[in-house]
PDB file of C-alpha atoms in Angstrom:
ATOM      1  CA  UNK B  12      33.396-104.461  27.124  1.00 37.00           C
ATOM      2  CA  UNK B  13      32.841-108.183  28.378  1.00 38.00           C
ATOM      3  CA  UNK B  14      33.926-110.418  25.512  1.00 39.00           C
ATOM      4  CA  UNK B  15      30.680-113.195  24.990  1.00 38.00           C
ATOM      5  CA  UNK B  16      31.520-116.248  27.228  1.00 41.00           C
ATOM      6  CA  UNK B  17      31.917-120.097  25.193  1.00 42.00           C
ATOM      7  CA  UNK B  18      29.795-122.414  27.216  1.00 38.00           C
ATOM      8  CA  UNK B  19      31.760-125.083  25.651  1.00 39.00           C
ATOM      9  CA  UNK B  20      33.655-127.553  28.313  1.00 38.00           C
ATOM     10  CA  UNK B  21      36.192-130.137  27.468  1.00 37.00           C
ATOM     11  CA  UNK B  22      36.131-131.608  31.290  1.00 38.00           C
ATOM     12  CA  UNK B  23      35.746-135.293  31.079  1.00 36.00           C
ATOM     13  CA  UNK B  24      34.978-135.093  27.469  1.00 36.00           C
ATOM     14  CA  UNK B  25      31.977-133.325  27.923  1.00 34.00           C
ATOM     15  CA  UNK B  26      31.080-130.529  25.629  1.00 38.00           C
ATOM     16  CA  UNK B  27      28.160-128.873  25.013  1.00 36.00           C
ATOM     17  CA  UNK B  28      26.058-128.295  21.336  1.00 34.00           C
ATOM     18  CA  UNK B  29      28.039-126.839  18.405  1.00 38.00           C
ATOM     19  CA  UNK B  30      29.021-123.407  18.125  1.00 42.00           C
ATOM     20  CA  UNK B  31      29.241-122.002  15.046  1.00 39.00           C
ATOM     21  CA  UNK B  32      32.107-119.017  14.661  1.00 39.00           C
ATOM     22  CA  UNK B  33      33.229-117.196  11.469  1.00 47.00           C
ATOM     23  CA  UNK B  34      35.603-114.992  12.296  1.00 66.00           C
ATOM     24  CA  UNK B  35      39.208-115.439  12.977  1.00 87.00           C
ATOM     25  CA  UNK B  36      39.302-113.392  16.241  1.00 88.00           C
ATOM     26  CA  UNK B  37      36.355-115.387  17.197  1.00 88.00           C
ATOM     27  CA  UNK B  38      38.033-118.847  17.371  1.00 93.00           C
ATOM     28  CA  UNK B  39      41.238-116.966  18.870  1.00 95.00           C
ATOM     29  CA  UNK B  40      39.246-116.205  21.715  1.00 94.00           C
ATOM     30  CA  UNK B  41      37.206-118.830  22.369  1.00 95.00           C
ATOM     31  CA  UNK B  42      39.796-121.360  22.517  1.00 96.00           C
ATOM     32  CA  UNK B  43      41.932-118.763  24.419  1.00 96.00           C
ATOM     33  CA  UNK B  44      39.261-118.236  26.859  1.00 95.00           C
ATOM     34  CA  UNK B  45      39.178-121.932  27.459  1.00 96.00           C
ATOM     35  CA  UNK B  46      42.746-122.336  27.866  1.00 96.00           C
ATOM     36  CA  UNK B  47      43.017-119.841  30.997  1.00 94.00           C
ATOM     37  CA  UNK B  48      39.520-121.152  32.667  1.00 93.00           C
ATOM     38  CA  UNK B  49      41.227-124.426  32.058  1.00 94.00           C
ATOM     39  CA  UNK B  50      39.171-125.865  30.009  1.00 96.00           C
ATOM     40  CA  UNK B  51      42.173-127.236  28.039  1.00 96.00           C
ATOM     41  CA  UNK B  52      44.522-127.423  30.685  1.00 96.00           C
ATOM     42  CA  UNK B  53      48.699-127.418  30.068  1.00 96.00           C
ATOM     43  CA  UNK B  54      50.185-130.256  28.450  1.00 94.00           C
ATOM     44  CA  UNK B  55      46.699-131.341  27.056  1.00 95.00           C
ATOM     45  CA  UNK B  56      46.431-131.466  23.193  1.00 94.00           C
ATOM     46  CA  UNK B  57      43.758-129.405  21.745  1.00 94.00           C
ATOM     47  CA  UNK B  58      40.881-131.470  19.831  1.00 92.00           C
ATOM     48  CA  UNK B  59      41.498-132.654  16.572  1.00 91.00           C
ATOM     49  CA  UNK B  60      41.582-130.345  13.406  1.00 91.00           C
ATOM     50  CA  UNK B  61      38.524-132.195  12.200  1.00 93.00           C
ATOM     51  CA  UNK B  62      36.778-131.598  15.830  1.00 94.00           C
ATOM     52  CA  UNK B  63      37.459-128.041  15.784  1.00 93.00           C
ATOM     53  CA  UNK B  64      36.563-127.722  11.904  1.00 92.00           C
ATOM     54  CA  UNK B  65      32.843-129.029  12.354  1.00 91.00           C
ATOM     55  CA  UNK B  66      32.703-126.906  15.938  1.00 92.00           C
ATOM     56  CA  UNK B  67      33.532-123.433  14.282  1.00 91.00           C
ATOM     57  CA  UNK B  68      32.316-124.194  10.848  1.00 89.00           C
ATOM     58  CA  UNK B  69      35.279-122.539   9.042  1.00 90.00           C
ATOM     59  CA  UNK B  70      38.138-123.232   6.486  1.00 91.00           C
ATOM     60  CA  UNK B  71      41.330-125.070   7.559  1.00 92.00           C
ATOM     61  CA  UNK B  72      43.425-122.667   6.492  1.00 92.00           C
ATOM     62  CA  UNK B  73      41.433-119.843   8.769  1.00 92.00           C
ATOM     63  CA  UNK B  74      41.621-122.716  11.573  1.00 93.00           C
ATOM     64  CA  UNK B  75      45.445-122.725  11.147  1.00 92.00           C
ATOM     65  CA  UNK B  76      45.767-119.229  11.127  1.00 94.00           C
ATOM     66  CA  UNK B  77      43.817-118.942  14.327  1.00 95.00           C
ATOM     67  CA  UNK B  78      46.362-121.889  15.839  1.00 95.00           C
ATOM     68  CA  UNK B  79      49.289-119.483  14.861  1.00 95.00           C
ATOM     69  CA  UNK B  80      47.812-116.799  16.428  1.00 96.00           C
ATOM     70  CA  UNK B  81      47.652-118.526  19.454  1.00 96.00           C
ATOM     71  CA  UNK B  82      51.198-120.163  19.352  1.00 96.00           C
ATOM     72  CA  UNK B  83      52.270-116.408  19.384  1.00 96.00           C
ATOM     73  CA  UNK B  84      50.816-115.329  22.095  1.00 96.00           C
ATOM     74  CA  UNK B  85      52.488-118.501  24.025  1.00 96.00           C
ATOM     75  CA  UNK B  86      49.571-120.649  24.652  1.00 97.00           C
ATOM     76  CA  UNK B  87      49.976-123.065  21.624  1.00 96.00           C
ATOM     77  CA  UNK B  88      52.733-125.402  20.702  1.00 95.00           C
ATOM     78  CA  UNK B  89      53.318-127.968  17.626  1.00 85.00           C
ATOM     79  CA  UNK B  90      55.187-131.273  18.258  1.00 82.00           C
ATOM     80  CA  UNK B  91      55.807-133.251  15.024  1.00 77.00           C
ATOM     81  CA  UNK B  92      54.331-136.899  15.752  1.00 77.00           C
ATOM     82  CA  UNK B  93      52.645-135.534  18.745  1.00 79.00           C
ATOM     83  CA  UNK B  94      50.174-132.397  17.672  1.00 86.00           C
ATOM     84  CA  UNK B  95      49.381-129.413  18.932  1.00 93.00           C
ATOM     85  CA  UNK B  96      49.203-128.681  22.574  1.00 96.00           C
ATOM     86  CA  UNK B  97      48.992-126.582  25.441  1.00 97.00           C
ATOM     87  CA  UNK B  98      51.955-124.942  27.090  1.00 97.00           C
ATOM     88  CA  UNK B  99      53.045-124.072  30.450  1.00 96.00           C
ATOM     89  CA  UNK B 100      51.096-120.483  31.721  1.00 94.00           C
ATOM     90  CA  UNK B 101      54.664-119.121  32.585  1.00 94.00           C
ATOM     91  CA  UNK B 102      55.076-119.073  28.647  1.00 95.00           C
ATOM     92  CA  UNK B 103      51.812-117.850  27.783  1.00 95.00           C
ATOM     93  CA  UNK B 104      51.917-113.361  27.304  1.00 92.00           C
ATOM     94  CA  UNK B 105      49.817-111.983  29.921  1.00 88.00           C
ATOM     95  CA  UNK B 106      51.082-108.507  28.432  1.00 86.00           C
ATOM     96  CA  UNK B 107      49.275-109.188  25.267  1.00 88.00           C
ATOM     97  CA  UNK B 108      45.671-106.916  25.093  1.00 84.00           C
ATOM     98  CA  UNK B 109      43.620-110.047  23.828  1.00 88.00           C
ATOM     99  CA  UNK B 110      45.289-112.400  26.757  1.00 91.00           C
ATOM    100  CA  UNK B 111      44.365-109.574  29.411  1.00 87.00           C
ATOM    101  CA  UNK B 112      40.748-108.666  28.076  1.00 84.00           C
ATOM    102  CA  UNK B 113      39.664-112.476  27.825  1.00 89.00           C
ATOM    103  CA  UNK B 114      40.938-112.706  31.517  1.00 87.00           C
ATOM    104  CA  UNK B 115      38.649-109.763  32.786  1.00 83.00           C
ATOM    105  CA  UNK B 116      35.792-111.800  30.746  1.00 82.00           C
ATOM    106  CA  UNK B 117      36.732-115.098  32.758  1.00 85.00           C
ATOM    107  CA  UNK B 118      36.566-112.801  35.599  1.00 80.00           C
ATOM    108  CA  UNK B 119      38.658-111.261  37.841  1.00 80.00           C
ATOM    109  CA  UNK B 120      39.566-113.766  40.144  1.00 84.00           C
ATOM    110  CA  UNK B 121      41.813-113.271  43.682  1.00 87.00           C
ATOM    111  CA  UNK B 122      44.889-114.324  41.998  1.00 89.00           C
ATOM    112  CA  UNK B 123      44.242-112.284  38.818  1.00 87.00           C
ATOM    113  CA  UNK B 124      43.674-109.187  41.201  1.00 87.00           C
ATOM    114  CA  UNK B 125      47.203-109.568  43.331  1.00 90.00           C
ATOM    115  CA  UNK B 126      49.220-109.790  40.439  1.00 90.00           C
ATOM    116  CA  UNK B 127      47.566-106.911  38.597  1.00 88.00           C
ATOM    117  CA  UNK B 128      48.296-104.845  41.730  1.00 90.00           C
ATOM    118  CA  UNK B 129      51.890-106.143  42.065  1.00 93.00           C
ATOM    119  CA  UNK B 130      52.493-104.985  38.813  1.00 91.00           C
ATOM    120  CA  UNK B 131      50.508-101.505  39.946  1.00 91.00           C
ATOM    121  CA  UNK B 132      53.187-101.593  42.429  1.00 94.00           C
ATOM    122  CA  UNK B 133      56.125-101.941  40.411  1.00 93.00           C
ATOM    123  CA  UNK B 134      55.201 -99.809  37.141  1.00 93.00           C
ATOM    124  CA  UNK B 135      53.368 -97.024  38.189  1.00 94.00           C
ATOM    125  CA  UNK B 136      55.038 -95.006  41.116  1.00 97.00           C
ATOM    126  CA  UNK B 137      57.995 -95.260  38.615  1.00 96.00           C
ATOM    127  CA  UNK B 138      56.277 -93.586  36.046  1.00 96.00           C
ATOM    128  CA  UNK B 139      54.871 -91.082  38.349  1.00 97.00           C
ATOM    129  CA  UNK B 140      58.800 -90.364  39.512  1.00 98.00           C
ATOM    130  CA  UNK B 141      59.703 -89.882  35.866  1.00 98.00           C
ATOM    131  CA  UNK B 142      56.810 -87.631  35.307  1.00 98.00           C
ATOM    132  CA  UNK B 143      57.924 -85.479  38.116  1.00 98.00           C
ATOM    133  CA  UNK B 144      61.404 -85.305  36.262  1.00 98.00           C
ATOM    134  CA  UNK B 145      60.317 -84.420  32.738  1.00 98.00           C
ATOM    135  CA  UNK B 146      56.667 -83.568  32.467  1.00 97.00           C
ATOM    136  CA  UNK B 147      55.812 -80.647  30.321  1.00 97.00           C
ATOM    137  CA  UNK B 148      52.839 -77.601  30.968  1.00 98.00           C
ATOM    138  CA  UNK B 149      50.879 -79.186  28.491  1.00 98.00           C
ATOM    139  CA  UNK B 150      50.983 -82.557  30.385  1.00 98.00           C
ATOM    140  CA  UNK B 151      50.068 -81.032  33.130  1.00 98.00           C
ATOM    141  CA  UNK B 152      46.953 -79.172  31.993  1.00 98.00           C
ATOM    142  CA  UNK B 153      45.839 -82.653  30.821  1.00 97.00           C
ATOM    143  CA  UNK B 154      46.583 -84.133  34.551  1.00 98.00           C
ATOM    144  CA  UNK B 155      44.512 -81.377  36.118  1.00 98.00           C
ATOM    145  CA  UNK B 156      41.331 -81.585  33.403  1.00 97.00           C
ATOM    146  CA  UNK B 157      41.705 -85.265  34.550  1.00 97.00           C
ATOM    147  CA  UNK B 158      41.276 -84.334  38.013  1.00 97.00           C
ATOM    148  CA  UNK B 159      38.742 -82.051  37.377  1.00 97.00           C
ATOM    149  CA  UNK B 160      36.762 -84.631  35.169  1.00 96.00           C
ATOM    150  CA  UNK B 161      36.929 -87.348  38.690  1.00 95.00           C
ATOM    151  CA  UNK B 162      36.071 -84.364  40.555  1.00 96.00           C
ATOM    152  CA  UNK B 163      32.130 -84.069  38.431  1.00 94.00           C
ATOM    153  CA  UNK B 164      31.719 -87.383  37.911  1.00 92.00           C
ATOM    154  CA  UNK B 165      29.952 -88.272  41.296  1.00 89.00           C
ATOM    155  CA  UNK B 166      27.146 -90.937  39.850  1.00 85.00           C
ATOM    156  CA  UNK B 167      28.625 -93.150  37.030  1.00 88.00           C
ATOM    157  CA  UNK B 168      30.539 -95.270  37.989  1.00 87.00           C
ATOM    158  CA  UNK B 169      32.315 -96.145  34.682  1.00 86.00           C
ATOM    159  CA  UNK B 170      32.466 -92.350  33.741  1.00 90.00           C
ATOM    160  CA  UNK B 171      34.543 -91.984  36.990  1.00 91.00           C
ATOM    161  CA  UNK B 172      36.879 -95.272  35.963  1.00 88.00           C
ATOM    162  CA  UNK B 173      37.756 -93.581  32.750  1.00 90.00           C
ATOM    163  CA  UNK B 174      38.667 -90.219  34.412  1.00 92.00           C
ATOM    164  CA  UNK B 175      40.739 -92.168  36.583  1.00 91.00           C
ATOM    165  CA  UNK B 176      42.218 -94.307  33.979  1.00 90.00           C
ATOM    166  CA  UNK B 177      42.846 -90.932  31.838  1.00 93.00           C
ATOM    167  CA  UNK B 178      44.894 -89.312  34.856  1.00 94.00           C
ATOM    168  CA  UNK B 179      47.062 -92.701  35.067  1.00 93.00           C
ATOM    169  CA  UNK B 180      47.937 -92.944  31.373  1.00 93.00           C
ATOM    170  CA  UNK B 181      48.649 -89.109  31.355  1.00 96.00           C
ATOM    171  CA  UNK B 182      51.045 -89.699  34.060  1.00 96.00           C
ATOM    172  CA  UNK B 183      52.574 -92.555  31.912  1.00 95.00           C
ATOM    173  CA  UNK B 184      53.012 -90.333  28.770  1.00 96.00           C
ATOM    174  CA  UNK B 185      54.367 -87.227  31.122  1.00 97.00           C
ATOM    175  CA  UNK B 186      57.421 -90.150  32.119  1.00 97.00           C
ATOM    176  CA  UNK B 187      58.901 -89.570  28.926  1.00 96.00           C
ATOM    177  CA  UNK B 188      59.187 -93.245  28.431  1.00 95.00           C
ATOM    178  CA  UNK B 189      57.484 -95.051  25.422  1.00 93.00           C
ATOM    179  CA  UNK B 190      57.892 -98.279  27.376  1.00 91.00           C
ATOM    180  CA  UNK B 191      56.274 -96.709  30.264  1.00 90.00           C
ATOM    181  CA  UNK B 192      53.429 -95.639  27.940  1.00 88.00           C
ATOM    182  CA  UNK B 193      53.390 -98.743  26.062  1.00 86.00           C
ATOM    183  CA  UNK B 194      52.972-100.784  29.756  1.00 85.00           C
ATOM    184  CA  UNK B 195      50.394 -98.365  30.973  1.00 85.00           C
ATOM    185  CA  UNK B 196      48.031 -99.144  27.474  1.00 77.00           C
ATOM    186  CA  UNK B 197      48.749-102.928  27.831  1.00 77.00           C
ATOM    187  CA  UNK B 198      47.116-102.993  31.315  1.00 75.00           C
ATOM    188  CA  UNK B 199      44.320-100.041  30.081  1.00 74.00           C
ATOM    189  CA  UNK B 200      41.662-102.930  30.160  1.00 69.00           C
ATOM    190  CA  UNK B 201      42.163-104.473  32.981  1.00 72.00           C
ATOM    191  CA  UNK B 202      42.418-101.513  35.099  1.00 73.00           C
ATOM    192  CA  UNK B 203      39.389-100.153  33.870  1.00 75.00           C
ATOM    193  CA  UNK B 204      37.324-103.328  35.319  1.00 69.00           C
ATOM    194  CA  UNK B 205      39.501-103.306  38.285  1.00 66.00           C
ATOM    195  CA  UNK B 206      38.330 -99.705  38.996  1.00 69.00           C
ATOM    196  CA  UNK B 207      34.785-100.231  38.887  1.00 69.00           C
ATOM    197  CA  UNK B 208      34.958-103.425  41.073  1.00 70.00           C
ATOM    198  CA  UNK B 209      34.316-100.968  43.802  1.00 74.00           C
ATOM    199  CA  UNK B 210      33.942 -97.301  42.862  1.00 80.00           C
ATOM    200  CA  UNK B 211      34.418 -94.026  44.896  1.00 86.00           C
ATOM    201  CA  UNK B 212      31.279 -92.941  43.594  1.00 86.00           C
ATOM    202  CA  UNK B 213      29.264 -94.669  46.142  1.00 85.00           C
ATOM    203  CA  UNK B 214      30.116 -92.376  48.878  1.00 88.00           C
ATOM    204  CA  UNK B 215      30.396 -88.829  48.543  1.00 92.00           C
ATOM    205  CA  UNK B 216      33.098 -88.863  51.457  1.00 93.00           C
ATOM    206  CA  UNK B 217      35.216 -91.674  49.517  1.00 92.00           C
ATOM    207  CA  UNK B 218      34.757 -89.713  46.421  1.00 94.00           C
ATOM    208  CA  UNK B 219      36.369 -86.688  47.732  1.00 95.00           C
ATOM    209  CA  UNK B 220      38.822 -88.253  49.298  1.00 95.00           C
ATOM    210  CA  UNK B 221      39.946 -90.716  46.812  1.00 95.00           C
ATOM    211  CA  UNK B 222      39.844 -87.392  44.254  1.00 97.00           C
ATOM    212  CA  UNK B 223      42.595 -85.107  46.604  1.00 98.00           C
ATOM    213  CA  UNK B 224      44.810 -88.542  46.925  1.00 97.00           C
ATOM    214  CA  UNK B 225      45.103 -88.736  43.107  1.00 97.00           C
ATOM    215  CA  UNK B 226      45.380 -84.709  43.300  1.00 98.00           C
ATOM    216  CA  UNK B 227      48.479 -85.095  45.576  1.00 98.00           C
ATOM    217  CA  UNK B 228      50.059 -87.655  43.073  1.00 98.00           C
ATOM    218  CA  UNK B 229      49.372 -84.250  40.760  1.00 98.00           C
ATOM    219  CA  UNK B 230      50.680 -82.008  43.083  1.00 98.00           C
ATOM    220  CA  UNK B 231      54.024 -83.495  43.610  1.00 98.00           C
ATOM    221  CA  UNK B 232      54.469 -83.943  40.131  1.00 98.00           C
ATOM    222  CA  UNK B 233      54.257 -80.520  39.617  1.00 98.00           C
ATOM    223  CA  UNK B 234      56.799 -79.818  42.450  1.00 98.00           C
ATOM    224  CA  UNK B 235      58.996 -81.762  40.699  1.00 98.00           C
ATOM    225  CA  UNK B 236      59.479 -83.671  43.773  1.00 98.00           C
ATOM    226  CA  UNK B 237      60.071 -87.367  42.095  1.00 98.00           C
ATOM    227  CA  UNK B 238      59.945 -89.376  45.679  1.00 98.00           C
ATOM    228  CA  UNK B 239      56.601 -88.003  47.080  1.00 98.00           C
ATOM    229  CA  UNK B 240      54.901 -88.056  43.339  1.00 98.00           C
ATOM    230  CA  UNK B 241      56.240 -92.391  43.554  1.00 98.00           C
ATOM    231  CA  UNK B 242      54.890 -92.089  47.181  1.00 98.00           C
ATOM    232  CA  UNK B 243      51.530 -90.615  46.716  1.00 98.00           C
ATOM    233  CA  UNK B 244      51.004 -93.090  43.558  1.00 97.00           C
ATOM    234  CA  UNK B 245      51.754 -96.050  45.984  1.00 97.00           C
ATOM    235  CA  UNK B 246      49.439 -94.947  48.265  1.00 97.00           C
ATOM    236  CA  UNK B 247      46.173 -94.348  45.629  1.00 95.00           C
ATOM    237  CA  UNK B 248      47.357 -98.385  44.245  1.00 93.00           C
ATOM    238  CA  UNK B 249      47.255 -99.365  48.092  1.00 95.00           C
ATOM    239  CA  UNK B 250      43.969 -97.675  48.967  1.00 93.00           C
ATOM    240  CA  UNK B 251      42.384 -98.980  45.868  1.00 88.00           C
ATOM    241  CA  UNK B 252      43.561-102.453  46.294  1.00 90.00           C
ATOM    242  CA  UNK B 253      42.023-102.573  50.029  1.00 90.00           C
ATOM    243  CA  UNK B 254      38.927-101.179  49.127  1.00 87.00           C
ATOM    244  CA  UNK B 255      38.468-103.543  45.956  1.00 83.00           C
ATOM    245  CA  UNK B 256      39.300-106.487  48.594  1.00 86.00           C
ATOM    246  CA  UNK B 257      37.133-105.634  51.271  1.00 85.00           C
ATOM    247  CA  UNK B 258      34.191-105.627  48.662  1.00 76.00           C
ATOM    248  CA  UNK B 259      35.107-108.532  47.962  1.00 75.00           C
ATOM    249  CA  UNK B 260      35.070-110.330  51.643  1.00 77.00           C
ATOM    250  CA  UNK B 261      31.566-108.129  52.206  1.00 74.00           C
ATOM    251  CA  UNK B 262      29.748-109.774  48.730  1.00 70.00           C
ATOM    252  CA  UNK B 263      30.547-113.175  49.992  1.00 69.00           C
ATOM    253  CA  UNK B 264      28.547-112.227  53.512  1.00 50.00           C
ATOM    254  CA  UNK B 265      29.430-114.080  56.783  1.00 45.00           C
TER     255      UNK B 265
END
């Protein structure tokens, strides 16, 4: 899932030997990658077409096209009689898939981590509200086979993320709201390496218990009860935040 890393560094002009890239989404992410470890921080230009040229070992015109790509997702912007150069990270589209997975490949830093769970915080107990609302049967056989598949999975660790992550998105989809649906995707990445930062799976006690909290979101959804199904979804994003934290503070040792 972890995009290859670019050992390439434009700090103090240093960069390391040339890397030779053919593809398109190649050079997208690369420079990307660089932009948000700050590599080429805002306001800087990026290197010079013919820099970039003899670094990937491309065509121009797949160069430019790469450049556009970039300009869409926000990071880019062309100045006549300036050049190209990097914008401001409030423009650049976090929202984007590309944007979040090169993130998780920088590595999922503090910051990176709070905001994901503040928008946890803000997107999903709504969804699980809606779902309460307007879910179908069907959506909730496929809530409960989620369940069930958290329940078995008691050793892998990323077969346990996915059941998780399958139970959130089926949530999303029982809101009724494409946006909702669309959001949930977006973030699909992200929240699958945020859920194996620090899995249930190593204790059979946190297991089970982390299993009948995501039940209870279940449960009240069922009920049709709207304000305990946004309540119990709160409280799974809350628990999983702490625990992701604390393993945090314990990996860095006294």
């Amino acid at each position: 899932m972890e995009a290859p890393r670019n050992t390439t560094s434009y700090a103090g002009g240093a960069r390391s030997a040339r890397q030779t890239v053919s593809s398109h989404d190649q050079i997208v992410r690369s420079l990307g990658q660089e932009i948000l470890r700050g590599e080429i921080p805002p306001g800087a230009k990026i290197p010079a077409e013919a820099e970039l040229l003899e670094r990937f070992g491309v065509s121009r015109t797949a160069l430019r096209e790469a450049l556009k790509t970039l300009s869409a997702k926000g990071f880019l912007i062309v100045k006549t009689r300036v050049g190209t150069k990097v914008t401001d990270p409030m423009r650049w589209n976090f929202f984007d898939t590309e944007v979040l997975a090169w993130q998780v490949a920088n590595g999922m830093d503090a910051d990176f981590r709070r905001h994901l769970a503040e928008v946890r915080r803000a997107l999903e107990p709504a969804a699980a509200a809606l779902a309460a609302r307007h879910r179908s049967a069907d959506d909730l056989v496929g809530m409960r086979e989620a369940i069930e598949l958290m329940r078995r999975e008691q050793a892998s660790e990323y077969a346990f993320a996915r059941a998780d992550l399958e139970l959130h998105l089926r949530i999303a989809i029982a809101s009724q709201n494409p946006m909702m649906r669309s959001l949930a995707s977006v973030i699909e990445t992200a929240l699958l390496e945020a859920f194996t930062l620090s899995p249930p799976t190593r204790s059979a006690q946190l297991h089970r218990e982390t299993v009948n909290a995501h039940e209870r979101i279940v449960d009240c959804i069922e009920a049709s009860d709207s304000v305990a199904a946004a309540s119990a979804m709160l409280a799974v994003i809350e628990a999983g935040f702490e625990r992701v934290e604390a393993e945090k503070v314990r990996s860095r040792g006294p």
